[in-house]
Coordinates of C-alpha atoms and ligand atoms in Angstrom, one line a residue:
X5 CA 1.0 27.5 -34.2
X6 CA -0.9 30.0 -32.0
X7 CA 1.2 32.2 -29.7
X8 CA 0.0 31.4 -26.2
X9 CA 0.6 34.9 -25.1
X10 CA -2.2 36.0 -27.4
X11 CA -4.3 33.0 -26.6
X12 CA -7.1 33.8 -24.2
X13 CA -7.6 30.1 -23.5
X14 CA -4.0 29.8 -22.3
X15 CA -4.2 32.8 -20.1
X16 CA -7.2 31.8 -18.2
X17 CA -5.9 29.0 -15.9
X18 CA -8.2 29.5 -13.0
X19 CA -6.4 30.0 -9.7
X20 CA -8.7 27.5 -8.0
X21 CA -10.8 24.5 -8.6
X22 CA -14.4 25.3 -8.4
X23 CA -16.0 23.3 -5.5
X24 CA -19.0 25.2 -4.3
X25 CA -18.4 26.9 -0.9
X26 CA -20.5 24.5 1.1
X27 CA -18.5 21.5 -0.2
X28 CA -15.2 23.2 0.4
X29 CA -16.4 24.1 4.0
X30 CA -17.4 20.5 4.6
X31 CA -14.1 19.1 3.3
X32 CA -12.2 21.4 5.6
X33 CA -14.4 20.7 8.6
X34 CA -13.8 17.0 8.2
X35 CA -10.1 17.5 8.2
X36 CA -9.6 16.4 4.6
X37 CA -8.2 19.7 3.4
X38 CA -5.7 20.9 6.0
X39 CA -4.3 24.0 4.3
X40 CA -1.0 22.3 3.7
X41 CA 1.1 23.1 0.5
X42 CA 3.6 20.9 -1.2
X43 CA 6.3 23.3 0.1
X44 CA 5.0 23.0 3.7
X45 CA 5.1 19.2 3.4
X46 CA 8.8 19.1 2.2
X47 CA 9.9 21.6 4.8
X48 CA 8.2 19.7 7.6
X49 CA 9.8 16.4 6.6
X50 CA 13.3 18.0 6.1
X51 CA 13.0 19.5 9.5
X52 CA 11.9 16.3 11.2
X53 CA 14.5 14.0 9.6
X54 CA 17.0 15.9 7.4
X55 CA 19.4 12.9 7.1
X56 CA 17.0 10.2 6.2
X57 CA 17.2 9.1 2.6
X58 CA 14.3 10.3 0.5
X59 CA 15.0 9.4 -3.1
X60 CA 17.4 7.1 -4.9
X61 CA 18.4 6.5 -8.4
X62 CA 21.5 4.9 -10.1
X63 CA 23.6 8.0 -9.4
X64 CA 22.0 9.7 -6.4
X65 CA 20.9 9.2 -2.9
X66 CA 19.1 12.4 -1.8
X67 CA 18.2 12.9 1.8
X68 CA 15.2 14.9 2.8
X69 CA 17.6 17.7 3.7
X70 CA 19.3 17.5 0.3
X71 CA 15.9 17.5 -1.4
X72 CA 14.8 20.7 0.4
X73 CA 18.2 22.5 -0.2
X74 CA 18.1 21.7 -3.9
X75 CA 14.5 22.6 -4.3
X76 CA 15.0 25.9 -2.6
X77 CA 18.0 26.7 -4.8
X78 CA 15.9 25.8 -7.9
X79 CA 13.0 27.9 -6.7
X80 CA 15.2 31.0 -6.3
X81 CA 16.8 30.3 -9.7
X82 CA 13.4 30.0 -11.4
X83 CA 12.3 33.3 -10.0
X84 CA 15.6 34.9 -10.7
X85 CA 15.3 33.8 -14.3
X86 CA 12.2 35.8 -14.7
X87 CA 9.4 33.3 -14.0
X88 CA 6.5 34.7 -12.0
X89 CA 4.5 32.8 -9.4
X90 CA 1.4 31.3 -11.1
X91 CA 3.3 30.7 -14.4
X92 CA 2.9 27.2 -15.8
X93 CA 6.0 25.1 -16.6
X94 CA 5.9 21.9 -18.6
X95 CA 7.8 19.1 -16.8
X96 CA 9.0 16.2 -18.9
X97 CA 11.4 14.3 -16.6
X98 CA 11.8 10.5 -16.7
X99 CA 12.3 8.3 -13.6
X100 CA 15.4 10.0 -12.1
X101 CA 15.9 11.3 -8.6
X102 CA 16.1 14.9 -10.0
X103 CA 12.4 14.8 -10.7
X104 CA 11.8 15.8 -7.0
X105 CA 14.1 18.8 -6.6
X106 CA 12.7 20.0 -9.9
X107 CA 9.0 19.8 -9.0
X108 CA 9.4 20.8 -5.4
X109 CA 11.5 23.7 -6.7
X110 CA 8.6 24.7 -8.9
X111 CA 6.1 24.4 -6.0
X112 CA 8.3 26.4 -3.7
X113 CA 8.5 29.2 -6.3
X114 CA 4.7 29.1 -6.7
X115 CA 5.1 27.9 -10.2
X116 CA 2.6 25.4 -11.6
X117 CA 4.0 22.2 -13.2
X118 CA 2.2 20.6 -16.1
X119 CA 3.2 17.0 -16.2
X120 CA 4.1 15.4 -19.6
X121 CA 5.1 11.8 -19.9
X122 CA 8.5 10.8 -21.2
X123 CA 6.8 9.2 -24.2
X124 CA 5.1 12.4 -25.3
X125 CA 6.5 14.1 -28.4
X126 CA 6.4 17.4 -30.1
X127 CA 2.7 17.5 -31.1
X128 CA 1.5 16.6 -27.6
X129 CA 4.0 18.9 -25.8
X130 CA 3.0 21.9 -28.1
X131 CA -0.6 21.2 -27.3
X132 CA 0.0 21.1 -23.5
X133 CA 2.2 24.2 -23.7
X134 CA -0.3 26.1 -25.7
X135 CA -3.3 25.0 -23.6
X136 CA -1.6 25.9 -20.3
X137 CA 0.1 29.0 -21.5
X138 CA 3.4 27.6 -20.3
X139 CA 6.4 29.9 -20.1
X140 CA 9.2 27.3 -19.6
X141 CA 10.1 23.6 -19.9
X142 CA 12.1 21.5 -17.4
X143 CA 13.5 18.3 -18.9
X144 CA 16.3 15.8 -18.5
X145 CA 19.1 15.6 -21.0
X146 CA 18.7 12.0 -22.2
X147 CA 17.1 8.8 -20.9
X148 CA 16.9 5.3 -22.1
X149 CA 18.6 6.3 -25.4
X150 CA 16.4 9.3 -26.2
X151 CA 17.7 12.9 -26.3
X152 CA 15.1 15.2 -24.9
X153 CA 17.0 18.4 -25.8
X154 CA 16.2 18.7 -29.5
X155 CA 12.6 17.8 -28.7
X156 CA 12.5 20.7 -26.2
X157 CA 14.1 23.0 -28.8
X158 CA 11.4 22.1 -31.3
X159 CA 8.6 22.7 -28.8
X160 CA 10.2 26.1 -27.9
X161 CA 10.3 27.0 -31.6
X162 CA 6.6 26.1 -31.9
X163 CA 5.4 28.0 -28.8
X164 CA 6.9 31.5 -28.7
X165 CA 5.7 32.1 -25.1
X166 CA 8.2 29.5 -23.9
X167 CA 11.3 31.5 -23.2
X168 CA 13.4 29.0 -21.2
X169 CA 14.3 25.4 -21.1
X170 CA 16.0 24.0 -18.0
X171 CA 17.8 20.7 -18.3
X172 CA 18.8 18.2 -15.6
X173 CA 22.2 17.0 -16.7
X174 CA 24.1 18.3 -19.7
X175 CA 22.1 21.3 -20.9
X176 CA 23.5 21.5 -24.4
X177 CA 22.0 24.6 -26.0
X178 CA 19.6 25.2 -23.1
X179 CA 20.0 26.3 -19.4
X180 CA 21.4 24.1 -16.7
X181 CA 19.0 23.1 -14.0
X182 CA 21.7 21.7 -11.8
X183 CA 23.5 25.0 -11.3
X184 CA 20.3 27.0 -10.9
X185 CA 20.3 29.4 -8.0
X186 CA 19.5 33.0 -7.2
X187 CA 19.9 35.6 -4.5
X188 CA 18.3 34.9 -1.1
X189 CA 14.7 35.9 -1.0
X190 CA 11.4 35.1 0.6
X191 CA 9.7 32.5 -1.4
X192 CA 6.0 33.0 -2.0
X193 CA 3.6 30.6 -0.1
X194 CA 0.8 29.7 -2.5
X195 CA -2.7 29.5 -1.2
X196 CA -3.3 25.8 -0.4
X197 CA -6.7 25.9 -2.2
X198 CA -5.0 27.1 -5.4
X199 CA -4.0 24.9 -8.4
X200 CA -0.7 23.3 -7.6
X201 CA -0.2 21.5 -10.9
X202 CA -1.9 20.1 -13.9
X203 CA -2.2 16.4 -14.8
X204 CA -2.9 15.3 -18.3
X205 CA -6.1 13.4 -19.1
X206 CA -5.7 10.2 -21.1
X207 CA -8.0 11.8 -23.7
X208 CA -11.4 10.2 -24.0
X209 CA -12.4 12.3 -27.0
X210 CA -9.9 14.2 -29.0
X211 CA -6.8 15.8 -27.5
X212 CA -5.7 15.4 -23.9
X213 CA -7.2 17.9 -21.4
X214 CA -5.5 19.6 -18.5
X215 CA -6.6 18.5 -15.0
X216 CA -5.9 21.2 -12.4
X217 CA -5.3 19.8 -8.9
X218 CA -5.0 21.9 -5.8
X219 CA -2.5 21.5 -2.9
X220 CA -5.4 20.7 -0.6
X221 CA -7.2 18.1 -2.6
X222 CA -4.1 16.2 -3.9
X223 CA -2.3 16.1 -0.6
X224 CA -5.5 14.7 1.0
X225 CA -5.6 12.0 -1.7
X226 CA -2.1 10.8 -1.2
X227 CA -2.0 11.3 2.6
X228 CA -5.0 9.1 2.9
X229 CA -3.7 6.7 0.3
X230 CA -0.5 6.3 2.3
X231 CA -2.6 5.4 5.4
X232 CA -4.7 2.9 3.5
X233 CA -1.6 1.3 2.0
X234 CA 0.2 1.1 5.3
X235 CA 3.0 3.4 4.4
X236 CA 5.5 4.7 7.0
X237 CA 9.2 5.5 7.5
X238 CA 10.1 1.9 6.6
X239 CA 8.3 1.9 3.3
X240 CA 10.6 1.6 0.3
X241 CA 8.6 2.4 -2.8
X242 CA 9.8 1.5 -6.3
X243 CA 8.7 3.9 -9.0
X244 CA 8.5 1.5 -12.0
X245 CA 5.8 3.3 -14.1
X246 CA 6.7 6.8 -15.3
X247 CA 6.6 9.0 -12.2
X248 CA 4.6 11.8 -13.8
X249 CA 1.6 9.4 -14.2
X250 CA -1.0 9.9 -11.6
X251 CA -0.8 6.3 -10.3
X252 CA 2.9 6.1 -9.3
X253 CA 2.8 9.8 -8.3
X254 CA -0.1 9.7 -5.8
X255 CA -1.7 6.3 -5.2
X256 CA 0.1 6.5 -2.8
X257 CA 3.0 6.7 -5.1
X258 CA 6.1 8.7 -4.6
X259 CA 4.4 11.6 -3.0
X260 CA 2.4 9.5 -0.5
X261 CA 5.6 7.7 0.5
X262 CA 7.5 10.9 1.0
X263 CA 4.6 12.2 3.0
X264 CA 4.9 9.2 5.2
X265 CA 8.7 9.7 5.6
X266 CA 9.6 6.7 3.5
X267 CA 12.0 6.2 0.7
X268 CA 11.5 6.3 -3.1
X269 CA 13.6 4.3 -5.5
X270 CA 13.4 5.3 -9.2
X271 CA 13.5 2.5 -11.7
X272 CA 14.8 3.7 -15.1
X273 CA 12.4 1.3 -16.8
X274 CA 9.8 -1.2 -15.6
X275 CA 11.4 -4.4 -17.0
X276 CA 11.4 -7.3 -14.5
X277 CA 15.2 -7.8 -14.4
X278 CA 15.9 -4.1 -13.9
X279 CA 13.3 -3.9 -11.1
X280 CA 14.1 -7.2 -9.5
X281 CA 17.8 -6.1 -9.1
X282 CA 16.6 -2.8 -7.5
X283 CA 14.2 -4.6 -5.2
X284 CA 17.0 -6.8 -4.0
X285 CA 19.5 -4.0 -3.6
X286 CA 17.3 -1.5 -1.9
X287 CA 15.0 -3.9 -0.1
X288 CA 11.9 -2.5 -1.8
X289 CA 8.6 -3.1 0.0
X290 CA 6.1 -1.8 -2.5
X291 CA 5.5 -1.1 -6.2
X292 CA 2.7 -0.3 -8.6
X293 CA 2.3 -1.8 -12.1
X294 CA -0.1 -1.9 -15.0
X295 CA -1.5 -5.5 -15.7
X296 CA 0.8 -6.4 -18.6
X297 CA 3.9 -5.6 -16.6
X298 CA 2.5 -7.6 -13.7
X299 CA 2.1 -10.6 -16.1
X300 CA 5.8 -10.1 -17.2
X301 CA 7.0 -10.0 -13.6
X302 CA 5.1 -13.1 -12.8
X303 CA 6.7 -14.9 -15.8
X304 CA 10.2 -13.7 -14.8
X305 CA 10.0 -14.3 -11.0
X306 CA 10.5 -18.0 -10.8
X307 CA 13.8 -17.8 -12.8
X308 CA 15.3 -14.7 -11.3
X309 CA 18.5 -14.8 -9.4
X310 CA 17.5 -11.7 -7.4
X311 CA 16.0 -11.9 -3.9
X312 CA 12.7 -10.1 -4.2
X313 CA 11.4 -11.3 -0.8
X314 CA 11.3 -7.8 0.7
X315 CA 8.3 -7.0 -1.6
X316 CA 5.2 -6.8 0.6
X317 CA 2.6 -5.2 -1.6
X318 CA 2.3 -5.2 -5.4
X319 CA -0.3 -2.7 -6.6
X320 CA -1.9 -3.3 -10.0
X321 CA -4.1 -0.7 -11.7
X322 CA -4.6 1.5 -14.8
X323 CA -6.5 -1.2 -16.6
X324 CA -8.5 -4.3 -15.6
X325 CA -6.5 -7.1 -14.0
X326 CA -8.3 -10.3 -14.7
X327 CA -9.1 -12.4 -11.6
X328 CA -7.1 -15.4 -12.9
X329 CA -4.0 -13.4 -13.2
X330 CA -4.7 -11.6 -9.9
X331 CA -5.0 -14.9 -8.1
X332 CA -1.4 -15.8 -9.1
X333 CA 0.3 -12.7 -7.6
X334 CA 0.6 -14.1 -4.0
X335 CA 1.7 -17.6 -4.9
X336 CA 4.2 -16.4 -7.6
X337 CA 5.6 -13.2 -6.1
X338 CA 5.0 -13.9 -2.5
X339 CA 3.4 -10.6 -1.7
X340 CA -0.1 -9.1 -1.2
X341 CA -1.9 -7.8 -4.3
X342 CA -3.6 -4.5 -4.1
X343 CA -5.9 -3.5 -6.9
X344 CA -6.1 0.2 -7.7
X345 CA -8.7 1.7 -9.9
X346 CA -8.1 5.4 -10.2
X347 CA -8.1 8.3 -12.5
X348 CA -6.1 11.5 -12.8
X349 CA -9.4 13.4 -12.5
X350 CA -9.7 12.2 -8.9
X351 CA -11.5 9.2 -7.5
X352 CA -9.2 6.3 -6.5
X353 CA -10.3 2.9 -5.2
X354 CA -8.2 0.4 -3.4
X355 CA -8.7 -3.1 -2.2
X356 CA -7.6 -3.0 1.4
X357 CA -4.6 -5.0 2.4
X358 CA -6.7 -7.1 4.9
X359 CA -9.6 -7.6 2.5
X360 CA -10.5 -11.3 2.0
X361 CA -8.5 -12.9 -0.9
X362 CA -11.6 -13.1 -3.2
X363 CA -12.2 -9.4 -2.8
X364 CA -8.5 -8.7 -3.5
X365 CA -8.5 -10.8 -6.7
X366 CA -12.1 -10.2 -7.8
X367 CA -12.7 -6.4 -7.3
X368 CA -11.0 -3.1 -8.1
X369 CA -11.4 -1.8 -4.6
X370 CA -13.5 0.8 -2.9
X371 CA -13.0 4.6 -2.6
X372 CA -10.5 6.4 -0.5
X373 CA -12.9 8.8 1.3
X374 CA -16.2 8.4 3.1
X375 CA -17.1 11.6 1.2
X376 CA -16.4 10.1 -2.2
X377 CA -19.9 10.0 -3.7
X378 CA -20.4 7.2 -6.1
X379 CA -23.4 6.8 -8.4
X380 CA -24.0 3.8 -10.7
X381 CA -26.6 4.9 -13.2
X382 CA -28.3 3.5 -16.3
X383 CA -28.2 5.4 -19.6
X384 CA -31.3 7.4 -18.6
X385 CA -29.6 8.6 -15.4
X386 CA -31.5 6.3 -13.0
X387 CA -29.7 4.3 -10.3
X388 CA -29.3 0.6 -11.2
X389 CA -30.1 -2.1 -8.7
X390 CA -27.2 -3.1 -6.4
X391 CA -24.8 -5.4 -8.2
X392 CA -26.0 -4.5 -11.7
X393 CA -23.7 -2.8 -14.2
X394 CA -24.1 0.9 -14.8
X395 CA -22.2 4.2 -15.6
X396 CA -19.9 5.3 -12.8
X397 CA -20.3 9.0 -11.8
X398 CA -18.5 10.5 -8.8
X399 CA -17.8 13.7 -6.9
X400 CA -15.8 14.2 -3.7
X401 CA -13.0 16.0 -1.9
X402 CA -10.3 15.2 -4.5
X403 CA -12.3 14.9 -7.7
X404 CA -12.1 17.9 -10.1
X405 CA -15.3 19.8 -11.0
X406 CA -13.9 20.9 -14.4
X407 CA -11.1 20.5 -16.8
X408 CA -9.0 23.6 -17.6
X409 CA -10.9 25.7 -20.1
X410 CA -12.8 23.0 -22.0
X411 CA -16.4 24.3 -22.0
X412 CA -17.5 21.5 -24.5
X413 CA -15.8 18.7 -22.6
X414 CA -16.9 20.0 -19.3
X415 CA -20.5 20.1 -20.3
X416 CA -20.2 16.4 -21.4
X417 CA -18.1 15.2 -18.6
X418 CA -19.7 16.8 -15.6
X419 CA -23.4 16.9 -14.5
X420 CA -24.9 20.2 -13.5
X421 CA -24.5 19.2 -9.8
X422 CA -20.8 18.5 -10.2
X423 CA -20.5 14.8 -10.7
X424 CA -17.7 13.6 -13.0
X425 CA -18.9 11.1 -15.6
X426 CA -16.0 8.7 -15.5
X427 CA -17.0 6.8 -18.7
X428 CA -16.5 3.5 -16.9
X429 CA -19.1 0.8 -16.5
X430 CA -18.9 -0.7 -13.1
X431 CA -20.9 -3.0 -10.7
X432 CA -21.0 -2.0 -7.0
X433 CA -21.1 -4.8 -4.5
X434 CA -22.9 -4.5 -1.2
X435 CA -19.5 -4.0 0.5
X436 CA -19.0 -0.9 -1.6
X437 CA -16.3 -2.6 -3.7
X438 CA -16.4 -1.8 -7.4
X439 CA -15.9 -4.3 -10.2
X440 CA -15.0 -2.6 -13.5
X441 CA -17.0 -4.1 -16.4
X442 CA -15.8 -1.9 -19.3
X443 CA -16.5 1.6 -20.4
X444 CA -19.0 3.6 -22.3
X445 CA -16.6 5.8 -24.3
X446 CA -14.5 5.2 -27.3
X447 CA -11.0 5.4 -26.0
X448 CA -8.5 2.5 -26.1
X449 CA -6.9 1.4 -22.8
X450 CA -3.6 0.0 -24.1
X451 CA -1.7 -1.4 -21.2
X452 CA -3.0 1.3 -19.0
X453 CA -2.4 4.1 -21.5
X454 CA -5.7 5.8 -22.5
X455 CA -5.8 6.7 -26.2
X456 CA -8.5 8.7 -27.9
X457 CA -9.8 7.0 -31.0
X458 CA -10.6 10.4 -32.5
X459 CA -7.1 11.7 -32.0
X460 CA -5.6 8.8 -33.9
X461 CA -8.2 9.0 -36.7
X462 CA -7.3 12.7 -37.2
X463 CA -3.6 11.7 -37.6
X464 CA -4.5 9.1 -40.1
X465 CA -6.8 11.5 -42.0
X466 CA -3.8 13.8 -42.5
X467 CA -2.3 11.2 -44.9
X468 CA -3.1 12.1 -48.6
X469 CA -4.0 8.5 -49.4
X470 CA -6.4 8.1 -46.5
X471 CA -10.0 8.9 -47.4
X472 CA -11.5 7.9 -44.0
X473 CA -10.4 6.1 -40.8
X474 CA -12.1 4.6 -37.8
X475 CA -10.0 3.5 -34.8
X476 CA -11.2 0.9 -32.3
X477 CA -9.9 -1.2 -29.4
X478 CA -9.5 -4.9 -30.0
X479 CA -9.1 -7.3 -27.0
X480 CA -5.4 -8.3 -26.7
X481 CA -4.2 -11.1 -24.4
X482 CA -1.1 -9.2 -23.3
X483 CA -1.9 -5.5 -23.7
X484 CA -5.6 -5.8 -22.6
X485 CA -6.5 -3.8 -25.6
X486 CA -4.7 -2.9 -28.8
X487 CA -5.3 -0.2 -31.3
X488 CA -6.8 -1.3 -34.6
X489 CA -7.4 1.3 -37.4
X490 CA -9.8 0.7 -40.2
X491 CA -8.8 2.8 -43.2
X492 CA -10.4 3.6 -46.5
X493 CA -7.6 4.4 -48.9
X494 CA -7.9 6.9 -51.8
X495 CA -5.6 6.9 -54.8
X496 CA -2.7 4.6 -54.2
X497 CA -3.2 2.4 -51.2
X498 CA -0.4 3.1 -48.7
X499 CA 1.8 0.3 -47.4
X500 CA 1.0 -0.5 -43.7
X501 CA 4.5 0.1 -42.4
X502 CA 4.6 3.4 -44.2
X503 CA 1.3 4.4 -42.8
X504 CA 2.4 3.6 -39.3
X505 CA 5.6 5.5 -39.9
X506 CA 3.5 8.4 -41.1
X507 CA 1.5 8.4 -37.9
X508 CA 4.7 8.2 -35.8
X509 CA 6.1 11.1 -37.8
X510 CA 3.2 13.3 -36.6
X511 CA 5.2 13.8 -33.4
X512 CA 3.1 11.7 -31.0
X513 CA 3.9 9.1 -28.3
X514 CA 4.8 5.7 -29.7
X515 CA 2.1 4.0 -27.7
X516 CA -0.5 5.8 -29.9
X517 CA 0.7 4.3 -33.2
X518 CA -2.0 1.7 -34.4
X519 CA -0.9 -1.8 -33.7
X520 CA -3.0 -3.1 -36.6
X521 CA -4.3 -1.4 -39.8
X522 CA -7.1 -3.0 -41.8
X523 CA -8.1 -1.6 -45.2
X524 CA -11.8 -1.3 -46.1
X525 CA -13.6 -0.5 -49.3
X526 CA -16.2 1.6 -47.6
X527 CA -17.8 2.1 -44.2
X528 CA -21.5 1.3 -43.8
X529 CA -24.0 4.1 -43.9
X530 CA -27.7 4.0 -43.1
X531 CA -30.5 5.2 -45.3
X532 CA -30.4 8.6 -43.6
X533 CA -26.7 9.0 -44.5
X534 CA -23.6 8.6 -42.4
X535 CA -24.0 6.8 -39.1
X536 CA -22.4 8.2 -36.0
X537 CA -18.7 7.7 -35.4
X538 CA -19.6 5.8 -32.2
X539 CA -21.9 3.4 -34.0
X540 CA -19.5 3.0 -36.9
X541 CA -16.6 2.1 -34.6
X542 CA -18.9 -0.4 -32.7
X543 CA -20.0 -2.1 -35.9
X544 CA -16.5 -2.3 -37.4
X545 CA -15.2 -3.8 -34.2
X546 CA -18.0 -6.3 -33.9
X547 CA -17.6 -7.5 -37.5
X548 CA -13.8 -7.8 -37.1
X549 CA -14.1 -9.8 -34.0
X550 CA -16.7 -12.1 -35.5
X551 CA -14.5 -12.7 -38.6
X552 CA -11.5 -13.4 -36.4
X553 CA -13.2 -16.3 -34.5
Ligands
AMP14 P1 -7.2 8.6 -16.8 O1 -8.5 9.3 -16.8 O2 -6.4 8.8 -18.0 O3 -6.4 8.9 -15.6 O4 -7.5 7.1 -16.8 C1 -8.3 6.6 -15.8 C2 -9.1 5.4 -16.4 O5 -8.3 4.2 -16.4 C3 -10.3 5.0 -15.5 O6 -11.4 5.8 -15.8 C4 -10.5 3.6 -16.0 O7 -11.1 3.5 -17.3 C5 -9.1 3.1 -16.2 N1 -8.6 2.3 -15.1 C6 -7.8 2.7 -14.1 N2 -7.5 1.8 -13.2 C7 -8.3 0.7 -13.6 C8 -8.5 -0.6 -13.1 N3 -7.8 -1.1 -11.9 N4 -9.3 -1.5 -13.7 C9 -9.9 -1.1 -14.9 N5 -9.8 0.2 -15.4 C10 -8.9 1.0 -14.8
DBH15 O1 -5.2 4.8 -14.8 C1 -5.1 5.8 -14.0 O2 -5.2 6.9 -14.3 C2 -4.9 5.5 -12.5 C3 -4.8 4.2 -12.1 C4 -4.5 3.9 -10.7 C5 -4.7 6.5 -11.6 O3 -4.8 7.8 -12.0 C6 -4.5 6.2 -10.2 C7 -4.4 4.9 -9.8 O4 -4.4 7.3 -9.4

């Protein structure tokens, strides 16, 4: 494994995103970018209402005042431990209240979180750490039966630039986050236009990319989201999806609700019974789910003993929510549905709470900002007629202009004038609402988790008895899409469970392990030789679906 200290890619995290000056000036003039940092935000809320409860989990109820005090201690402790403003720190923390003192502590110290999901494993974490040039990890001890400490130790062993691991809870062989402190000092105030943190892309091709977001652009996106979603001091938001995911983090998510002075309740897992109990106990008003979870909640609601009548808004996003299911949300759960179509790269669309019912159930919403520029283009780059499907491209005040240090991907994913090619196929209605039709790329959207076909093919190809592999998405009534791998064996044909175990053993998130493996004798080629991967995946998928019906 490359040492990230010697890795020029890792060292070059640009301090800013790269909006051209005239765009940046416009976004400031219009009041989108207000020069506020995450640290400013927390300090202002803690000063205004120190005793109001901000975050709740099974063990903790942190007020805004507690949150600031803990974050400031952590910030001093991080700097005292030798981290330097601008250093990147991988954060892998599940849904516990301690997530917030940890990340606000990093923000207050001018450190840059790189958010991993609790499901990520060694291979992915080493990739994020190497790519970002991270110097430290912040983790929780255990969650939902998994011990994160040995995983962190393995990542540290693989990435020599990582010198410290801070643990919320029992630190084991690592350092304690909970006792972190340092001598009084002035904390640095980062430039609001600088990169505040990195999100992780859901990998359209190959490995996940780092998405650098600035204080200015991200705070705009969740501040405006909070307004659109009607959030205020009385909002009680249940974080059911993993909090590090962009949707529950910022649409309006936990940060939007804290911005509005509301209360965030952390659910340890998104199961209906766990969440219904929390909704009843904490009088939760709002929650965001991916479609398969929304279906499970609707199945469980009629029989639950918990009173979920406080729930006012259920947001559903991350993958397409079919209109038939969408239409059942209000009658079954007794709340308003809000569809959310967003991406960690930026653009987020919402159905508005007062949109007509057919818009709420039949569209994926419209953009946050009047300055979100949306293009719907045919494959030659020409605008399609209104209402016709086409490729969605976008740029705006909170959509990135580049991934971190990915010249190849940046050339493919962004136009020369700075539009992000989302890879989604949409129709735009005269009202500006978008209806997601599908996507142009080859990733799999499995229950809202985006998985790169190429990444999984590479893991399969590492098996000595795999000659070739092609990974495709297959429609699935529950997951939306599932992962199907076509495999040409060589030598002894591996058993399917063993091959799945092999992929799992590559140190990757469980959700990336193929749901289905189909052996093939050969893949079709054309007279000219091998056909493109894209064409091959399409043809295998089509043949499989035809045979299945
Ligand atoms: P990511 O880039 O990993 O943050 O994933 C964003 C992608 O998720 C989008 O480009 C869409 O493909 C998909 N997505 C998110 N929300 C929705 C939705 N409500 N309906 C359909 N697809 C969605
Ligand atoms: O799927 C996503 O990435 C997503 C969905 C809804 C997202 O990033 C968001 C809202 O902000």
